[in-house]
Short mmCIF file of C-alpha atoms and ligand atoms in Angstrom, two decimals:
data_model
loop_
_atom_site.label_atom_id
_atom_site.label_comp_id
_atom_site.label_asym_id
_atom_site.label_seq_id
_atom_site.Cartn_x
_atom_site.Cartn_y
_atom_site.Cartn_z
CA MET A 1 117.11 126.08 79.91
CA GLN A 2 120.30 123.91 80.30
CA LYS A 3 119.57 120.19 80.92
CA GLU A 4 121.69 120.17 84.24
CA VAL A 5 119.72 123.21 85.65
CA LEU A 6 116.42 121.72 84.62
CA ASP A 7 117.39 118.39 86.32
CA GLN A 8 118.22 120.08 89.45
CA LYS A 9 115.17 122.06 89.62
CA VAL A 10 112.93 119.10 88.81
CA ASN A 11 114.80 117.03 91.40
CA GLU A 12 114.42 119.56 94.14
CA PHE A 13 110.55 119.87 93.39
CA MET A 14 110.07 116.16 93.15
CA ALA A 15 111.95 115.54 96.51
CA LYS A 16 109.16 117.83 98.22
CA VAL A 17 106.45 115.81 96.40
CA ILE A 18 107.60 112.46 97.39
CA ALA A 19 108.31 113.48 100.85
CA LYS A 20 104.71 114.68 101.21
CA ASN A 21 103.15 111.65 99.22
CA PRO A 22 105.25 108.72 100.07
CA ALA A 23 104.57 105.31 98.55
CA GLU A 24 102.65 106.78 95.44
CA PRO A 25 104.94 106.05 92.62
CA GLU A 26 102.46 106.53 89.87
CA PHE A 27 101.50 109.81 91.18
CA HIS A 28 105.33 110.73 91.28
CA GLN A 29 105.88 109.55 87.80
CA ALA A 30 102.79 111.75 86.49
CA VAL A 31 103.81 114.80 88.37
CA LYS A 32 107.41 114.60 87.17
CA GLU A 33 106.46 114.13 83.53
CA VAL A 34 104.50 117.15 83.65
CA VAL A 35 106.96 119.47 85.70
CA GLU A 36 109.75 118.57 83.22
CA SER A 37 107.75 120.34 80.61
CA ILE A 38 106.55 123.01 82.86
CA ILE A 39 109.56 124.35 84.81
CA PRO A 40 111.27 125.86 81.63
CA TYR A 41 107.83 127.41 80.73
CA ILE A 42 107.35 129.18 84.22
CA GLU A 43 110.96 130.40 84.43
CA GLU A 44 110.04 132.37 81.33
CA HIS A 45 106.71 133.45 82.95
CA PRO A 46 107.38 134.38 86.48
CA LYS A 47 103.85 134.92 87.56
CA TYR A 48 103.26 131.25 87.71
CA LYS A 49 106.24 131.04 89.92
CA ASP A 50 105.20 133.96 92.27
CA GLY A 51 101.74 132.59 92.43
CA LYS A 52 103.14 128.97 93.50
CA ILE A 53 101.04 127.38 90.99
CA LEU A 54 103.10 124.21 90.74
CA ASP A 55 102.91 123.71 94.59
CA ARG A 56 99.36 124.22 94.56
CA ILE A 57 98.42 122.15 91.50
CA VAL A 58 99.91 118.95 92.92
CA GLU A 59 97.85 119.18 96.07
CA PRO A 60 94.24 117.81 95.71
CA GLU A 61 91.59 120.21 96.72
CA ARG A 62 89.84 117.32 98.56
CA VAL A 63 90.38 113.71 99.02
CA ILE A 64 87.33 111.41 99.98
CA LEU A 65 88.11 107.99 101.38
CA PHE A 66 85.34 105.68 102.64
CA ARG A 67 84.27 102.19 103.59
CA VAL A 68 82.12 100.24 101.13
CA PRO A 69 80.28 97.39 102.90
CA TRP A 70 78.09 94.96 100.81
CA LEU A 71 76.78 91.36 100.95
CA ASN A 72 77.81 88.78 98.53
CA ASP A 73 75.41 86.16 97.08
CA LYS A 74 76.34 83.78 100.02
CA GLY A 75 75.02 86.46 102.31
CA GLU A 76 78.60 87.06 103.66
CA PHE A 77 79.81 90.62 104.67
CA MET A 78 82.37 92.16 102.24
CA VAL A 79 84.38 95.30 102.71
CA ASN A 80 86.08 97.51 100.00
CA ARG A 81 87.51 100.97 100.21
CA GLY A 82 86.12 103.85 98.12
CA PHE A 83 87.88 107.04 96.94
CA ARG A 84 87.18 110.18 95.09
CA ILE A 85 89.97 112.55 94.51
CA GLU A 86 88.65 116.28 93.90
CA MET A 87 92.01 117.52 92.49
CA ASN A 88 91.29 120.86 90.73
CA SER A 89 88.20 123.01 89.99
CA ALA A 90 89.69 126.04 88.56
CA ILE A 91 87.95 125.79 85.30
CA GLY A 92 84.70 123.73 85.99
CA PRO A 93 83.11 121.06 88.08
CA TYR A 94 85.37 118.03 89.06
CA LYS A 95 85.17 115.50 86.25
CA GLY A 96 86.89 112.22 85.72
CA GLY A 97 86.11 108.53 85.84
CA LEU A 98 85.68 105.90 88.45
CA ARG A 99 87.96 102.94 88.39
CA LEU A 100 86.87 99.42 89.81
CA HIS A 101 90.09 97.24 90.05
CA PRO A 102 92.00 95.42 92.74
CA THR A 103 95.04 97.56 92.02
CA VAL A 104 93.09 100.77 92.88
CA ASN A 105 94.81 102.65 95.61
CA LEU A 106 95.24 106.36 96.54
CA GLY A 107 98.38 106.97 94.52
CA ILE A 108 96.94 105.47 91.44
CA LEU A 109 93.86 107.56 91.70
CA LYS A 110 95.90 110.71 92.42
CA PHE A 111 97.97 110.00 89.20
CA LEU A 112 94.70 109.73 87.30
CA ALA A 113 93.19 112.91 88.79
CA PHE A 114 96.40 114.80 88.17
CA GLU A 115 96.45 113.83 84.48
CA GLN A 116 92.79 114.60 84.28
CA ILE A 117 93.37 118.28 85.19
CA PHE A 118 95.47 118.86 82.01
CA LYS A 119 93.40 116.60 79.78
CA ASN A 120 90.23 118.21 80.68
CA SER A 121 91.85 121.64 80.18
CA LEU A 122 93.10 120.63 76.61
CA THR A 123 89.38 119.67 75.57
CA THR A 124 88.58 123.32 75.46
CA LEU A 125 85.33 122.53 77.74
CA PRO A 126 84.75 123.78 81.19
CA MET A 127 85.80 120.80 83.38
CA GLY A 128 87.87 120.45 86.30
CA GLY A 129 90.02 117.32 87.31
CA GLY A 130 88.87 114.37 89.55
CA LYS A 131 89.12 110.48 89.73
CA GLY A 132 87.80 107.91 92.08
CA GLY A 133 87.00 104.29 92.28
CA SER A 134 87.54 101.30 94.42
CA ASP A 135 89.64 98.21 95.00
CA PHE A 136 86.45 96.15 94.26
CA ASP A 137 87.25 93.51 91.48
CA PRO A 138 84.07 93.02 89.32
CA LYS A 139 85.71 90.11 87.66
CA GLY A 140 83.88 86.78 88.62
CA LYS A 141 81.02 88.68 90.46
CA SER A 142 77.53 88.24 89.73
CA ASP A 143 75.30 91.22 88.22
CA ASN A 144 73.53 91.11 91.76
CA GLU A 145 76.88 91.34 93.52
CA VAL A 146 78.04 94.19 91.21
CA MET A 147 74.75 95.97 91.79
CA LYS A 148 74.86 95.58 95.76
CA PHE A 149 78.46 97.05 95.53
CA CYS A 150 77.53 99.92 93.25
CA GLN A 151 74.62 100.90 95.40
CA SER A 152 76.64 100.86 98.57
CA PHE A 153 79.52 102.81 96.92
CA MET A 154 76.89 105.47 95.66
CA THR A 155 75.25 105.59 99.06
CA GLU A 156 78.43 107.47 100.31
CA LEU A 157 79.57 109.03 97.12
CA GLN A 158 76.26 110.95 96.62
CA ARG A 159 77.03 113.29 99.43
CA HIS A 160 80.16 114.68 97.52
CA ILE A 161 78.87 114.75 93.75
CA GLY A 162 76.42 116.60 91.87
CA PRO A 163 75.92 118.11 88.37
CA ASP A 164 77.47 121.31 89.28
CA THR A 165 80.10 119.85 91.80
CA ASP A 166 81.70 116.70 90.66
CA VAL A 167 80.55 114.45 87.74
CA PRO A 168 81.99 111.00 87.65
CA ALA A 169 82.07 108.61 84.57
CA GLY A 170 83.42 105.17 83.68
CA ASP A 171 87.06 103.76 83.43
CA ILE A 172 88.55 100.41 83.89
CA GLY A 173 85.79 98.12 85.12
CA VAL A 174 83.06 100.66 85.01
CA GLY A 175 80.92 100.52 81.81
CA GLY A 176 77.32 101.06 81.00
CA ARG A 177 76.13 98.35 83.60
CA GLU A 178 77.87 99.96 86.58
CA ILE A 179 76.96 103.53 85.63
CA GLY A 180 73.32 102.42 85.60
CA PHE A 181 73.29 100.85 89.08
CA MET A 182 75.12 104.03 90.63
CA PHE A 183 72.77 106.56 88.76
CA GLY A 184 69.67 104.55 89.89
CA GLN A 185 70.93 104.61 93.64
CA TYR A 186 71.80 108.53 93.23
CA LYS A 187 68.40 109.26 92.00
CA ARG A 188 66.67 107.16 94.78
CA LEU A 189 68.63 108.90 97.57
CA ARG A 190 68.42 112.41 96.36
CA ASN A 191 65.14 112.34 94.37
CA GLU A 192 66.82 114.15 91.32
CA PHE A 193 66.97 113.29 87.75
CA THR A 194 70.12 115.14 86.84
CA GLY A 195 73.34 114.79 84.79
CA VAL A 196 75.36 113.67 87.90
CA LEU A 197 77.24 110.88 86.09
CA THR A 198 78.17 110.48 82.38
CA GLY A 199 78.36 107.44 80.12
CA LYS A 200 74.62 106.88 80.87
CA GLY A 201 72.31 104.73 78.81
CA LEU A 202 70.74 106.52 75.76
CA GLU A 203 67.23 106.28 77.02
CA TRP A 204 68.18 107.97 80.26
CA GLY A 205 70.28 111.05 79.52
CA GLY A 206 73.30 109.47 77.73
CA SER A 207 75.10 111.04 74.80
CA LEU A 208 75.33 109.15 71.51
CA ILE A 209 79.01 108.38 70.76
CA ARG A 210 80.02 108.43 74.42
CA PRO A 211 80.99 104.83 74.52
CA GLU A 212 82.94 105.07 71.17
CA ALA A 213 84.56 108.40 72.07
CA THR A 214 87.88 107.45 73.70
CA GLY A 215 88.89 104.88 71.07
CA TYR A 216 87.57 107.07 68.24
CA GLY A 217 89.21 110.19 69.62
CA ALA A 218 92.67 108.31 70.03
CA THR A 219 92.29 107.39 66.40
CA TYR A 220 91.39 110.81 65.17
CA PHE A 221 94.29 112.21 67.03
CA ALA A 222 96.64 109.73 65.35
CA GLN A 223 95.19 110.73 62.11
CA GLU A 224 96.16 114.42 62.81
CA MET A 225 99.69 113.35 63.84
CA LEU A 226 99.93 111.20 60.64
CA LYS A 227 98.81 114.26 58.49
CA THR A 228 101.74 116.32 59.70
CA ARG A 229 103.83 113.92 57.81
CA ASN A 230 101.32 113.56 54.87
CA LEU A 231 100.36 110.01 55.99
CA ASP A 232 97.12 108.39 56.97
CA TYR A 233 95.77 105.11 58.21
CA LYS A 234 95.22 103.43 54.61
CA GLY A 235 97.31 100.11 54.50
CA LYS A 236 98.85 100.46 57.98
CA THR A 237 99.19 97.68 60.32
CA VAL A 238 98.08 98.66 63.84
CA VAL A 239 98.89 96.99 67.23
CA ILE A 240 96.38 97.44 69.93
CA SER A 241 96.46 96.30 73.47
CA GLY A 242 93.51 95.72 75.64
CA SER A 243 90.15 94.58 74.63
CA GLY A 244 87.86 96.75 76.69
CA ASN A 245 85.85 99.88 75.98
CA VAL A 246 88.81 101.98 74.61
CA SER A 247 90.52 99.14 72.55
CA GLN A 248 87.18 98.02 70.95
CA TYR A 249 86.18 101.42 69.55
CA ALA A 250 89.93 102.12 68.50
CA CYS A 251 89.63 98.95 66.70
CA GLU A 252 86.46 99.99 65.05
CA LYS A 253 87.46 103.35 63.98
CA VAL A 254 90.93 102.35 62.62
CA THR A 255 89.37 99.64 60.52
CA GLN A 256 86.85 102.20 59.07
CA LEU A 257 89.89 104.47 58.24
CA GLY A 258 91.61 101.88 56.15
CA GLY A 259 94.07 100.39 58.70
CA LYS A 260 94.44 96.70 59.66
CA VAL A 261 94.31 95.85 63.54
CA VAL A 262 96.35 92.63 64.18
CA THR A 263 96.28 92.33 67.93
CA MET A 264 94.13 92.61 71.07
CA SER A 265 94.89 91.59 74.62
CA ASP A 266 93.62 91.34 78.17
CA SER A 267 95.47 90.88 81.46
CA ASN A 268 96.22 87.20 80.67
CA GLY A 269 97.91 87.54 77.14
CA PHE A 270 97.20 88.64 73.51
CA ILE A 271 96.10 87.34 70.28
CA HIS A 272 97.64 87.82 67.01
CA ASP A 273 95.40 87.80 63.95
CA PRO A 274 97.56 88.70 60.75
CA ALA A 275 94.49 88.84 58.68
CA GLY A 276 93.21 91.69 60.61
CA ILE A 277 90.23 92.09 62.99
CA ASP A 278 87.45 92.85 60.74
CA LYS A 279 83.96 94.20 61.66
CA GLU A 280 82.59 90.64 62.26
CA LYS A 281 85.51 89.58 64.40
CA LEU A 282 85.31 92.75 66.43
CA ALA A 283 81.52 92.20 66.85
CA TYR A 284 82.61 88.90 68.58
CA ILE A 285 85.20 90.46 70.78
CA MET A 286 82.43 93.09 71.94
CA TRP A 287 80.04 90.06 72.57
CA LEU A 288 82.88 88.12 74.39
CA LYS A 289 83.99 91.18 76.65
CA ASN A 290 80.86 92.88 77.23
CA ASP A 291 78.14 90.17 77.47
CA LYS A 292 80.09 86.79 78.07
CA ARG A 293 82.81 88.56 80.07
CA GLY A 294 85.20 85.82 78.92
CA ARG A 295 88.91 85.81 78.04
CA ILE A 296 90.73 87.11 74.79
CA GLN A 297 92.13 83.52 74.52
CA GLU A 298 88.79 82.42 73.33
CA TYR A 299 89.20 84.41 70.08
CA ALA A 300 92.19 82.39 69.26
CA ALA A 301 90.43 79.07 69.47
CA LYS A 302 87.43 80.58 67.41
CA TYR A 303 89.55 82.03 64.56
CA GLY A 304 92.50 79.66 64.66
CA VAL A 305 95.11 82.35 65.31
CA GLU A 306 97.98 82.61 67.79
CA TYR A 307 97.52 83.37 71.54
CA HIS A 308 100.57 84.43 73.51
CA GLU A 309 100.01 83.74 77.07
CA GLY A 310 101.30 86.51 79.65
CA LYS A 311 102.78 88.72 76.82
CA THR A 312 102.15 92.19 75.72
CA PRO A 313 101.76 92.64 71.78
CA TRP A 314 104.76 95.15 71.33
CA GLY A 315 106.96 92.57 69.78
CA ILE A 316 104.47 92.46 66.61
CA LYS A 317 105.82 94.38 63.65
CA CYS A 318 103.38 97.34 63.02
CA ASP A 319 103.22 100.88 61.57
CA ILE A 320 101.12 102.28 64.45
CA ALA A 321 100.72 101.15 68.11
CA MET A 322 97.66 102.03 70.37
CA PRO A 323 98.30 101.06 73.95
CA CYS A 324 94.72 101.05 75.34
CA ALA A 325 94.95 98.73 78.53
CA THR A 326 96.49 100.17 81.57
CA GLN A 327 99.42 102.19 82.98
CA ASN A 328 103.07 101.28 82.42
CA GLU A 329 102.15 98.50 80.04
CA LEU A 330 104.88 99.48 77.60
CA ASN A 331 108.42 99.61 78.75
CA GLU A 332 111.77 100.91 77.31
CA ASN A 333 112.60 97.52 75.68
CA ASP A 334 109.03 97.48 74.26
CA ALA A 335 109.78 100.88 72.75
CA LYS A 336 112.99 99.92 71.32
CA VAL A 337 111.46 96.93 69.62
CA LEU A 338 108.47 98.82 68.14
CA VAL A 339 110.89 101.48 66.71
CA ALA A 340 113.30 98.88 65.50
CA ASN A 341 110.37 97.26 63.61
CA GLY A 342 109.36 100.49 61.83
CA CYS A 343 106.66 101.88 64.08
CA ILE A 344 105.96 105.58 63.25
CA CYS A 345 103.26 106.54 65.55
CA VAL A 346 102.13 105.75 69.06
CA SER A 347 98.71 107.09 70.11
CA GLU A 348 97.73 106.25 73.84
CA GLY A 349 94.08 105.34 74.63
CA ALA A 350 95.16 104.38 77.96
CA ASN A 351 96.30 106.75 80.86
CA MET A 352 100.24 106.74 81.08
CA PRO A 353 100.75 103.34 79.37
CA SER A 354 104.35 104.14 78.52
CA THR A 355 106.94 104.22 81.02
CA PRO A 356 109.21 107.29 81.33
CA GLU A 357 112.13 105.45 79.69
CA ALA A 358 109.90 104.42 76.79
CA VAL A 359 108.61 107.89 76.28
CA GLU A 360 112.27 108.94 76.11
CA VAL A 361 112.84 106.56 73.27
CA PHE A 362 109.96 107.75 71.35
CA ILE A 363 110.93 111.40 71.67
CA GLU A 364 114.60 110.65 70.90
CA LYS A 365 113.69 108.73 67.81
CA LYS A 366 111.25 111.69 66.84
CA ILE A 367 108.33 109.25 66.15
CA LEU A 368 104.85 110.63 66.16
CA TYR A 369 104.08 110.20 69.97
CA GLY A 370 100.67 111.21 71.20
CA LEU A 371 100.52 110.70 75.09
CA GLY A 372 97.38 109.76 76.86
CA LYS A 373 96.27 113.22 78.25
CA ALA A 374 96.10 114.57 74.66
CA ALA A 375 95.24 111.29 72.53
CA ASN A 376 92.61 109.86 74.88
CA ALA A 377 90.86 113.20 75.88
CA GLY A 378 87.94 112.37 73.55
CA GLY A 379 86.20 110.18 76.18
CA VAL A 380 86.08 113.22 78.76
CA ALA A 381 85.11 115.60 76.01
CA THR A 382 82.22 113.70 75.03
CA SER A 383 81.39 113.37 78.66
CA GLY A 384 81.38 117.19 78.61
CA LEU A 385 79.19 117.21 75.45
CA GLU A 386 76.81 114.78 77.58
CA MET A 387 76.69 117.25 80.46
CA SER A 388 75.81 119.98 77.86
CA GLN A 389 73.03 118.04 76.49
CA ASN A 390 71.67 117.20 79.93
CA SER A 391 71.76 120.79 81.14
CA MET A 392 69.80 121.90 77.91
CA ARG A 393 67.49 118.71 78.21
CA LEU A 394 68.33 118.05 74.68
CA SER A 395 70.01 115.08 72.62
CA TRP A 396 72.16 115.70 69.64
CA SER A 397 72.38 113.32 66.75
CA ARG A 398 75.27 110.76 66.19
CA GLU A 399 76.78 112.85 63.34
CA GLU A 400 76.69 116.01 65.48
CA VAL A 401 78.33 114.49 68.50
CA ASP A 402 81.03 112.71 66.25
CA ALA A 403 81.66 115.86 64.32
CA LYS A 404 82.16 117.85 67.75
CA LEU A 405 84.49 115.09 68.98
CA ASN A 406 86.49 115.21 65.74
CA GLY A 407 86.69 119.01 66.02
CA ILE A 408 87.84 118.78 69.75
CA MET A 409 90.61 116.24 68.68
CA LYS A 410 91.81 118.71 66.00
CA ALA A 411 91.83 121.52 68.48
CA ILE A 412 93.79 119.46 71.00
CA HIS A 413 96.35 118.72 68.18
CA THR A 414 96.62 122.48 67.27
CA THR A 415 97.40 123.30 70.94
CA CYS A 416 100.20 120.59 71.14
CA VAL A 417 101.58 121.96 67.84
CA LYS A 418 101.33 125.56 69.21
CA TYR A 419 103.28 124.71 72.51
CA GLY A 420 105.23 121.79 71.35
CA THR A 421 106.96 122.58 68.16
CA GLU A 422 110.74 122.50 68.55
CA PRO A 423 113.19 124.58 66.56
CA ASP A 424 113.83 121.79 64.07
CA GLY A 425 110.07 121.46 63.44
CA PHE A 426 109.62 118.36 65.57
CA ILE A 427 106.39 118.23 67.44
CA ASN A 428 106.92 117.15 70.90
CA TYR A 429 103.51 116.47 71.92
CA VAL A 430 104.44 115.88 75.49
CA LYS A 431 105.57 119.33 76.04
CA GLY A 432 102.70 120.80 73.94
CA ALA A 433 99.93 118.91 75.87
CA ASN A 434 101.48 119.59 79.33
CA ILE A 435 102.02 123.43 78.50
CA GLY A 436 98.89 123.69 76.56
CA GLY A 437 96.95 122.16 79.29
CA PHE A 438 98.66 124.07 82.10
CA VAL A 439 98.27 127.65 80.93
CA LYS A 440 94.40 127.95 81.11
CA ILE A 441 94.43 126.18 84.71
CA ALA A 442 97.18 128.39 85.91
CA ASP A 443 95.71 131.70 84.68
CA SER A 444 92.22 130.70 86.08
CA MET A 445 93.84 129.94 89.43
CA LEU A 446 95.74 133.15 89.60
CA ALA A 447 92.46 135.08 88.62
CA GLN A 448 90.54 133.26 91.49
CA GLY A 449 93.13 134.43 94.20
CA HIS A 450 94.64 132.39 96.86
CA VAL A 451 92.61 129.16 96.42
P1 NDP B 501 87.99 98.29 80.37
O1 NDP B 501 87.77 97.92 81.72
O2 NDP B 501 86.87 98.51 79.29
O3 NDP B 501 88.99 97.61 79.63
C1 NDP B 501 90.35 97.61 80.21
C2 NDP B 501 91.29 96.59 79.27
O4 NDP B 501 92.43 96.47 79.74
C3 NDP B 501 90.83 95.01 79.51
O5 NDP B 501 91.14 94.37 78.25
C4 NDP B 501 91.75 94.65 80.57
O6 NDP B 501 91.92 93.20 80.58
C5 NDP B 501 93.02 95.29 80.32
N1 NDP B 501 93.84 95.49 81.61
C6 NDP B 501 93.29 96.11 82.79
N2 NDP B 501 94.32 96.14 83.50
C7 NDP B 501 95.39 95.44 83.00
C8 NDP B 501 96.67 95.11 83.60
N3 NDP B 501 97.13 95.46 84.74
N4 NDP B 501 97.46 94.52 82.61
C9 NDP B 501 96.92 94.16 81.47
N5 NDP B 501 95.79 94.51 80.83
C10 NDP B 501 94.93 95.23 81.70
O7 NDP B 501 88.62 99.70 80.53
P2 NDP B 501 88.84 101.11 79.37
O8 NDP B 501 88.90 100.61 78.11
O9 NDP B 501 87.65 102.07 79.81
O10 NDP B 501 90.11 101.79 79.93
C11 NDP B 501 91.34 101.39 79.39
C12 NDP B 501 92.44 102.46 79.63
O11 NDP B 501 91.90 103.73 79.04
C13 NDP B 501 92.67 102.82 81.10
O12 NDP B 501 94.01 103.29 81.18
C14 NDP B 501 91.71 104.06 81.32
O13 NDP B 501 92.23 104.77 82.33
C15 NDP B 501 91.94 104.73 80.02
N6 NDP B 501 90.78 105.55 79.61
C16 NDP B 501 89.43 105.21 79.49
C17 NDP B 501 88.52 106.24 79.29
C18 NDP B 501 86.99 105.76 79.00
O14 NDP B 501 86.31 106.59 78.46
N7 NDP B 501 86.66 104.57 79.34
C19 NDP B 501 88.81 107.52 78.91
C20 NDP B 501 90.36 107.96 78.91
C21 NDP B 501 91.23 106.98 79.35
P3 NDP B 501 91.17 92.23 81.89
O15 NDP B 501 89.76 92.28 81.18
O16 NDP B 501 91.88 90.96 81.80
O17 NDP B 501 91.19 93.05 83.12
#
């Protein structure tokens, strides 16, 4: 399809989406990126056009919005807003994380739920797309306050979820502690011990490798991309952003595979450790972030390295970049700097961390660019494996789950190659992941009639 014709069709479609969903820029961005890949494909496959699949897929099946009242440690009344977006159940129960962050709003969660549809489809597992969360900020709250919030949040959410209906998991601000408090409240209200949440503790239904899965998966995906150019992680310098769940385990796996991670960050700034963040230093970061709940700046003081306040790490020379913090954290200029500094591969642990302009730079320069919905699908894939184990009332070994995760990341890569290889041999992972994820959903929607 000619570029002008495609642009016109995309703009017409986006005008409708924007009019119907005003003031949701992240949702518009996520939809646009997908329809740019899908429109040429559906023009060649009219059954999807006739079935109005694009019009249907951007419309959530259900949006749940609710009040979350709780009492802080001083006994004061606090009120937050809770959400669950049940976006698409064509191939399985809704599945996707819960985010607790002050920036959470309807548009952010719709973008994440939309991405989740395609990501979940790519995993090969039977999971629909959903996402939820609240504008509650866990930072600076006591354990007791976090528990009070989680219990109140689940008191409403429990009516809408269930092991065969909708199975939430963690995301920014929701780790093992929060999943524990929410699971406890669900069980108490429903009198059921079921796999209603994933990311549970190992003693009470969780899966081995689930905490590691997103970071490990993004690393395995990059490994597959590197293989297409006969490269690997050995001796490569890697820049990682964030220092939460995804970043920590990306750092661990990269190091195990022979790479050297030289940066990590949080929302205040980044540390640059040219000697590399080895096993011992990573253990410190895990303690700092997961137990002490401190700032990354403290790493710089402890190890005598540079700390860059208010900056992102993309100016540091590297071979591989792994954005693992948040959406739109890497812009066009950052992308140009990365490429100019010799970066050959970007594997996104976070959801939509690169702006559309940055993505354009990566594609134009033909570097190995693994977008989030493919590269970070290991997290939800292992959540799917946790659901399977819960249904069977079995636990698989660490090696078994890790092997399945690795196999799933390879399968996602194969799908991207199948749908994304261009005539000159360049693998456009954006196109590959979007079309590869779309086909299964679209065929299921057509088969299920007017739903
Ligand atoms: P965590 O809450 O564990 O960590 C988030 C990290 O990102 C922290 O270092 C945080 O810094 C930083 N961060 C958050 N918001 C911003 C911001 N606005 N600007 C700069 N830094 C920021 O979350 P996860 O590691 O679980 O999630 C990270 C990303 O990965 C998200 O995009 C998430 O959607 C995605 N993802 C997560 C999956 C999972 O299994 N957990 C699965 C697939 C994708 P600070 O502490 O200062 O807030």
